[in-house]
Amino acid sequence: MRQTRVVVVGSANMDLVGTGPALPRPGETVLGSDFVTVPGGKGANQAIAAVRAGASCAFLGAIGSDAFGVTLRARITAAGVDTGQLRVVYGASGVALVMVNAVGENAILVTPGANTAFTGLTGAELDAVREADVLVAQLEIPVETVTAAALAARETGTRVILNAAPARPVPAELLAAVDLLVVNEPEAQALTGRGRDEPRALLELVPRAVLTLGGEGAWYGDRDGADVHVPAVEVDVVDTTAAGDAFTAALAVAWGEGREVLDAVHWAAAAGAACVRRLGASVALPRRDEIDALYAPPAG
């Protein structure tokens, strides 16, 4: 089987993760237990997850000139991601303050830092997109950058997966270039004005869509008539922080390898489940053998 070439265009943050018995309410201080500092950001997470799932992956994004930026580059590179075109901009790197409670729920505050300066894709960056099997993008960087990358991908038939997170307006020009949309319930609501009871509303925007439903699994639909619930894989949940990133990256890898999309969604569900068993973002992203161990193919 040929190795899939994935290019991820997105954000890189340093995640400062603290755990405690409960998430603090406004004005409340909660005594926590553990603290870790790990690379994060949806872009960096998905790039690392793609490599661990078996792909070759290049990451296009921006880090700051601070100490966090140095650490981010070193750790993303050490994970096997091609960071040859990762930009360094003067100032602070993106930072995410992550709080996790005893049942794995989290609250996250992100200060984007250098990610906001990732604009004006270079010729070399656009060429990397055009040469990939799959482009994966999110919305933690300027939407104009995501749009430019998606349009470049369309020129050469590179598949475009958009994880439309966080929830924000998405221009029609970008949606027209998307092959597969991945959203959770609030993101779907922001795009369509309709909730989980009408997931096919997403197909008015894109030809294929996945609606992730947390512990209830995911929905997959396409314009050819697919309308399928993919059940969640039952595991003991420690931290859900990067589950969506593991899911999206595994979906891209499996689809790029030639699997049917529905089968790829089942494999992605196994990746998300494998991820939530560990604390942290990038450090929790599963290896291919861990995904395979939890994978259950679609019935029939």
Coordinates of C-alpha atoms in Angstrom, one line a residue:
M1 CA 0.0 0.0 0.0
R2 CA 1.4 3.4 -1.0
Q3 CA 2.0 5.9 1.8
T4 CA -0.4 8.8 1.8
R5 CA 1.0 12.3 1.4
V6 CA -0.9 14.7 3.7
V7 CA -0.3 18.5 3.9
V8 CA -1.8 20.2 6.9
V9 CA -2.4 23.9 6.8
G10 CA -3.2 25.2 10.3
S11 CA -2.2 26.4 13.7
A12 CA 0.5 25.6 16.2
N13 CA 0.2 26.4 19.9
M14 CA 1.9 25.5 23.1
D15 CA -0.7 23.8 25.3
L16 CA -0.5 24.5 29.0
V17 CA -2.6 21.7 30.5
G18 CA -3.9 21.5 34.0
T19 CA -6.1 18.8 35.6
G20 CA -8.4 19.0 38.6
P21 CA -11.6 17.6 40.0
A22 CA -13.8 20.2 38.3
L23 CA -13.6 23.1 35.9
P24 CA -13.7 26.4 37.7
R25 CA -16.7 28.6 37.4
P26 CA -16.3 32.4 36.9
G27 CA -14.5 33.9 39.8
E28 CA -13.7 30.4 41.3
T29 CA -10.3 28.9 42.0
V30 CA -10.0 25.1 41.9
L31 CA -7.0 23.3 43.3
G32 CA -5.6 21.1 40.6
S33 CA -3.5 18.0 40.5
D34 CA -1.3 17.6 37.4
F35 CA 0.3 20.0 34.8
V36 CA 2.0 19.3 31.5
T37 CA 3.3 21.5 28.7
V38 CA 2.8 19.9 25.2
P39 CA 2.7 21.0 21.6
G40 CA -0.9 21.7 20.4
G41 CA -3.0 23.7 18.0
K42 CA -5.3 21.9 15.7
G43 CA -2.9 22.1 12.8
A44 CA 0.1 20.7 14.6
N45 CA -2.1 18.1 16.3
Q46 CA -3.5 16.9 13.0
A47 CA -0.1 16.8 11.4
I48 CA 1.4 14.7 14.2
A49 CA -1.7 12.5 14.2
A50 CA -1.4 11.9 10.4
V51 CA 2.2 10.7 10.8
R52 CA 1.3 8.4 13.7
A53 CA -1.6 7.0 11.6
G54 CA 0.9 6.1 8.8
A55 CA 1.1 9.1 6.5
S56 CA 3.9 11.3 5.3
C57 CA 3.0 14.8 6.4
A58 CA 4.2 18.3 5.9
F59 CA 2.9 21.1 8.2
L60 CA 2.4 24.7 6.9
G61 CA 1.9 27.2 9.6
A62 CA 3.7 29.9 11.8
I63 CA 5.3 29.9 15.2
G64 CA 6.7 32.8 17.2
S65 CA 10.3 33.9 17.9
D66 CA 9.9 33.1 21.6
A67 CA 11.0 30.0 23.5
F68 CA 7.7 28.3 22.9
G69 CA 8.3 28.6 19.2
V70 CA 11.7 26.9 19.5
T71 CA 10.1 24.1 21.5
L72 CA 7.2 23.7 19.1
R73 CA 9.4 23.3 16.1
A74 CA 11.7 20.8 17.9
R75 CA 8.8 18.6 19.1
I76 CA 6.8 18.7 15.9
T77 CA 9.9 17.8 13.9
A78 CA 10.8 15.0 16.4
A79 CA 7.3 13.6 15.8
G80 CA 8.2 12.9 12.2
V81 CA 6.4 15.9 10.6
D82 CA 8.1 17.8 7.7
T83 CA 8.6 21.3 9.1
G84 CA 10.9 22.6 6.4
Q85 CA 8.4 25.3 5.5
L86 CA 7.2 26.2 9.0
R87 CA 7.4 30.0 9.3
V88 CA 8.9 31.9 12.2
V89 CA 7.4 35.4 12.8
Y90 CA 8.6 37.9 15.4
G91 CA 6.6 37.9 18.6
A92 CA 4.7 35.3 20.7
S93 CA 3.7 31.9 19.6
G94 CA 0.1 30.7 20.0
V95 CA -0.8 29.4 23.4
A96 CA -3.7 27.4 24.7
L97 CA -4.7 27.3 28.4
V98 CA -6.4 23.9 28.9
M99 CA -8.3 22.8 32.0
V100 CA -9.4 19.2 32.3
N101 CA -11.8 17.8 34.9
A102 CA -12.1 14.4 36.4
V103 CA -14.3 13.0 33.7
G104 CA -12.2 14.3 30.8
E105 CA -14.2 17.4 30.0
N106 CA -12.2 20.5 29.2
A107 CA -12.3 24.2 28.9
I108 CA -9.8 25.9 26.6
L109 CA -8.7 29.5 26.1
V110 CA -6.5 30.1 23.0
T111 CA -4.4 33.2 22.3
P112 CA -3.4 32.7 18.6
G113 CA -0.2 34.7 18.6
A114 CA 1.9 33.9 15.4
N115 CA -1.0 32.0 13.9
T116 CA -2.7 35.3 12.9
A117 CA 0.3 36.2 10.8
F118 CA 0.1 33.1 8.7
T119 CA -1.0 34.9 5.5
G120 CA 0.1 35.1 1.8
L121 CA 1.1 31.6 1.0
T122 CA 4.3 31.4 -1.0
G123 CA 4.8 29.5 -4.2
A124 CA 6.7 26.7 -2.5
E125 CA 3.8 26.4 0.1
L126 CA 1.2 26.2 -2.7
D127 CA 3.3 23.7 -4.6
A128 CA 3.4 21.5 -1.5
V129 CA -0.4 21.6 -1.4
R130 CA -0.7 20.7 -5.1
E131 CA 1.6 17.7 -4.7
A132 CA -0.3 16.2 -1.8
D133 CA -2.9 13.4 -1.8
V134 CA -4.9 15.2 0.8
L135 CA -5.0 18.7 2.2
V136 CA -6.3 19.1 5.8
A137 CA -7.2 22.5 7.1
Q138 CA -9.0 24.1 10.1
L139 CA -10.1 27.6 11.0
E140 CA -7.6 28.7 13.7
I141 CA -5.6 30.6 11.1
P142 CA -6.9 33.4 8.7
V143 CA -9.7 32.0 6.5
E144 CA -8.1 33.7 3.5
T145 CA -5.1 31.4 3.9
V146 CA -7.2 28.3 4.2
T147 CA -9.1 29.4 1.0
A148 CA -5.9 29.9 -0.9
A149 CA -4.7 26.5 0.0
A150 CA -8.0 24.8 -0.9
L151 CA -8.1 26.5 -4.3
A152 CA -4.6 25.4 -5.0
A153 CA -5.5 21.8 -4.1
R154 CA -8.4 21.9 -6.5
E155 CA -6.1 22.7 -9.4
T156 CA -4.4 19.3 -9.2
G157 CA -7.1 17.1 -7.7
T158 CA -5.7 17.1 -4.2
R159 CA -8.6 16.1 -1.9
V160 CA -9.6 18.9 0.6
I161 CA -10.8 18.1 4.1
L162 CA -11.9 21.1 6.1
N163 CA -12.4 20.7 9.8
A164 CA -14.4 23.9 10.3
A165 CA -13.3 24.5 13.8
P166 CA -13.6 26.8 15.7
A167 CA -17.1 27.8 14.6
R168 CA -16.9 30.9 12.4
P169 CA -18.3 32.1 9.1
V170 CA -16.9 30.2 6.1
P171 CA -16.9 31.9 2.7
A172 CA -18.8 30.2 -0.2
E173 CA -15.5 30.2 -2.2
L174 CA -13.9 27.9 0.4
L175 CA -16.9 25.6 0.8
A176 CA -17.0 25.1 -3.0
A177 CA -13.5 23.7 -2.9
V178 CA -14.1 21.3 0.0
D179 CA -14.5 17.6 -0.7
L180 CA -15.2 16.5 2.9
L181 CA -16.4 18.7 5.8
V182 CA -15.8 17.6 9.4
V183 CA -17.7 19.5 12.2
N184 CA -19.1 19.0 15.6
E185 CA -22.6 20.1 16.7
P186 CA -21.9 23.8 17.5
E187 CA -19.9 24.1 14.3
A188 CA -22.7 22.5 12.2
Q189 CA -25.2 24.9 13.8
A190 CA -23.0 27.9 12.9
L191 CA -22.8 26.8 9.3
T192 CA -26.4 25.8 8.6
G193 CA -28.5 27.2 11.4
R194 CA -29.8 23.7 12.0
G195 CA -28.8 21.1 14.6
R196 CA -28.1 17.4 14.8
D197 CA -31.6 16.5 13.8
E198 CA -31.0 17.8 10.3
P199 CA -27.4 16.9 9.5
R200 CA -28.1 16.6 5.8
A201 CA -28.3 20.4 5.7
L202 CA -24.5 20.2 5.6
L203 CA -24.8 18.6 2.2
E204 CA -26.3 21.8 0.8
L205 CA -22.8 23.2 1.3
V206 CA -20.4 20.3 0.5
P207 CA -20.6 16.9 -1.2
R208 CA -19.6 14.9 1.9
A209 CA -19.8 15.6 5.6
V210 CA -19.1 14.1 8.9
L211 CA -20.8 15.4 12.1
T212 CA -19.0 14.2 15.2
L213 CA -21.2 13.5 18.2
G214 CA -18.7 12.9 21.0
G215 CA -19.6 9.8 23.0
E216 CA -22.4 9.1 20.6
G217 CA -20.1 8.5 17.6
A218 CA -20.5 10.3 14.3
W219 CA -22.8 10.8 11.4
Y220 CA -21.7 10.5 7.8
G221 CA -23.6 11.6 4.7
D222 CA -23.0 12.4 1.1
R223 CA -24.9 13.6 -2.0
D224 CA -25.1 10.1 -3.3
G225 CA -27.5 9.2 -0.6
A226 CA -25.3 7.9 2.3
D227 CA -26.9 8.7 5.7
V228 CA -25.1 6.6 8.3
H229 CA -24.6 6.7 12.1
V230 CA -21.1 5.4 13.0
P231 CA -21.1 4.3 16.7
A232 CA -18.5 5.4 19.1
V233 CA -15.9 3.0 20.3
E234 CA -16.3 2.5 24.1
V235 CA -13.1 3.2 26.1
D236 CA -12.3 4.7 29.5
V237 CA -12.1 8.5 28.9
V238 CA -9.2 10.5 30.5
D239 CA -9.1 13.6 28.3
T240 CA -11.0 14.5 25.2
T241 CA -8.8 17.5 24.2
A242 CA -7.4 16.2 20.9
A243 CA -9.9 13.5 20.0
G244 CA -11.3 15.5 17.1
D245 CA -7.9 16.1 15.7
A246 CA -7.0 12.4 15.9
F247 CA -10.3 11.7 14.1
T248 CA -9.8 14.2 11.3
A249 CA -6.2 13.1 10.6
A250 CA -7.0 9.4 10.6
L251 CA -9.9 10.1 8.3
A252 CA -7.6 11.9 5.9
V253 CA -5.0 9.1 6.0
A254 CA -7.5 6.3 5.4
W255 CA -9.2 8.1 2.6
G256 CA -5.9 9.0 1.0
E257 CA -4.9 5.3 1.1
G258 CA -7.9 4.5 -1.0
R259 CA -10.5 3.3 1.5
E260 CA -14.1 4.0 1.0
V261 CA -15.1 7.1 2.9
L262 CA -17.5 5.3 5.3
D263 CA -14.8 2.8 6.1
A264 CA -12.4 5.7 6.7
V265 CA -14.9 7.3 9.1
H266 CA -15.0 4.0 11.1
W267 CA -11.2 3.9 11.3
A268 CA -11.3 7.6 12.3
A269 CA -13.7 6.8 15.1
A270 CA -11.2 4.2 16.4
A271 CA -8.5 6.9 16.4
G272 CA -10.6 9.3 18.4
A273 CA -11.3 6.6 20.9
A274 CA -7.7 5.7 21.2
C275 CA -6.8 9.3 21.8
V276 CA -9.1 10.0 24.8
R277 CA -7.4 7.3 26.9
R278 CA -4.4 9.6 27.6
L279 CA -4.0 13.1 29.0
G280 CA -2.8 15.9 26.7
A281 CA -3.1 16.8 23.1
S282 CA -0.2 15.8 20.8
V283 CA 1.1 13.3 23.3
A284 CA -2.2 11.4 23.3
L285 CA -2.5 11.0 19.5
P286 CA -2.6 7.3 18.7
R287 CA -0.2 5.2 16.6
R288 CA -1.5 3.1 13.7
D289 CA -1.5 -0.1 15.7
E290 CA -3.5 1.4 18.4
I291 CA -6.1 2.6 15.9
D292 CA -6.2 -0.9 14.3
A293 CA -6.7 -2.5 17.7
L294 CA -10.0 -0.6 18.2
Y295 CA -11.2 -0.5 14.6
A296 CA -14.4 -2.2 13.7
P297 CA -15.3 -2.1 10.0
P298 CA -18.8 -1.0 8.8
A299 CA -21.4 -3.7 8.8
G300 CA -22.0 -5.4 5.4

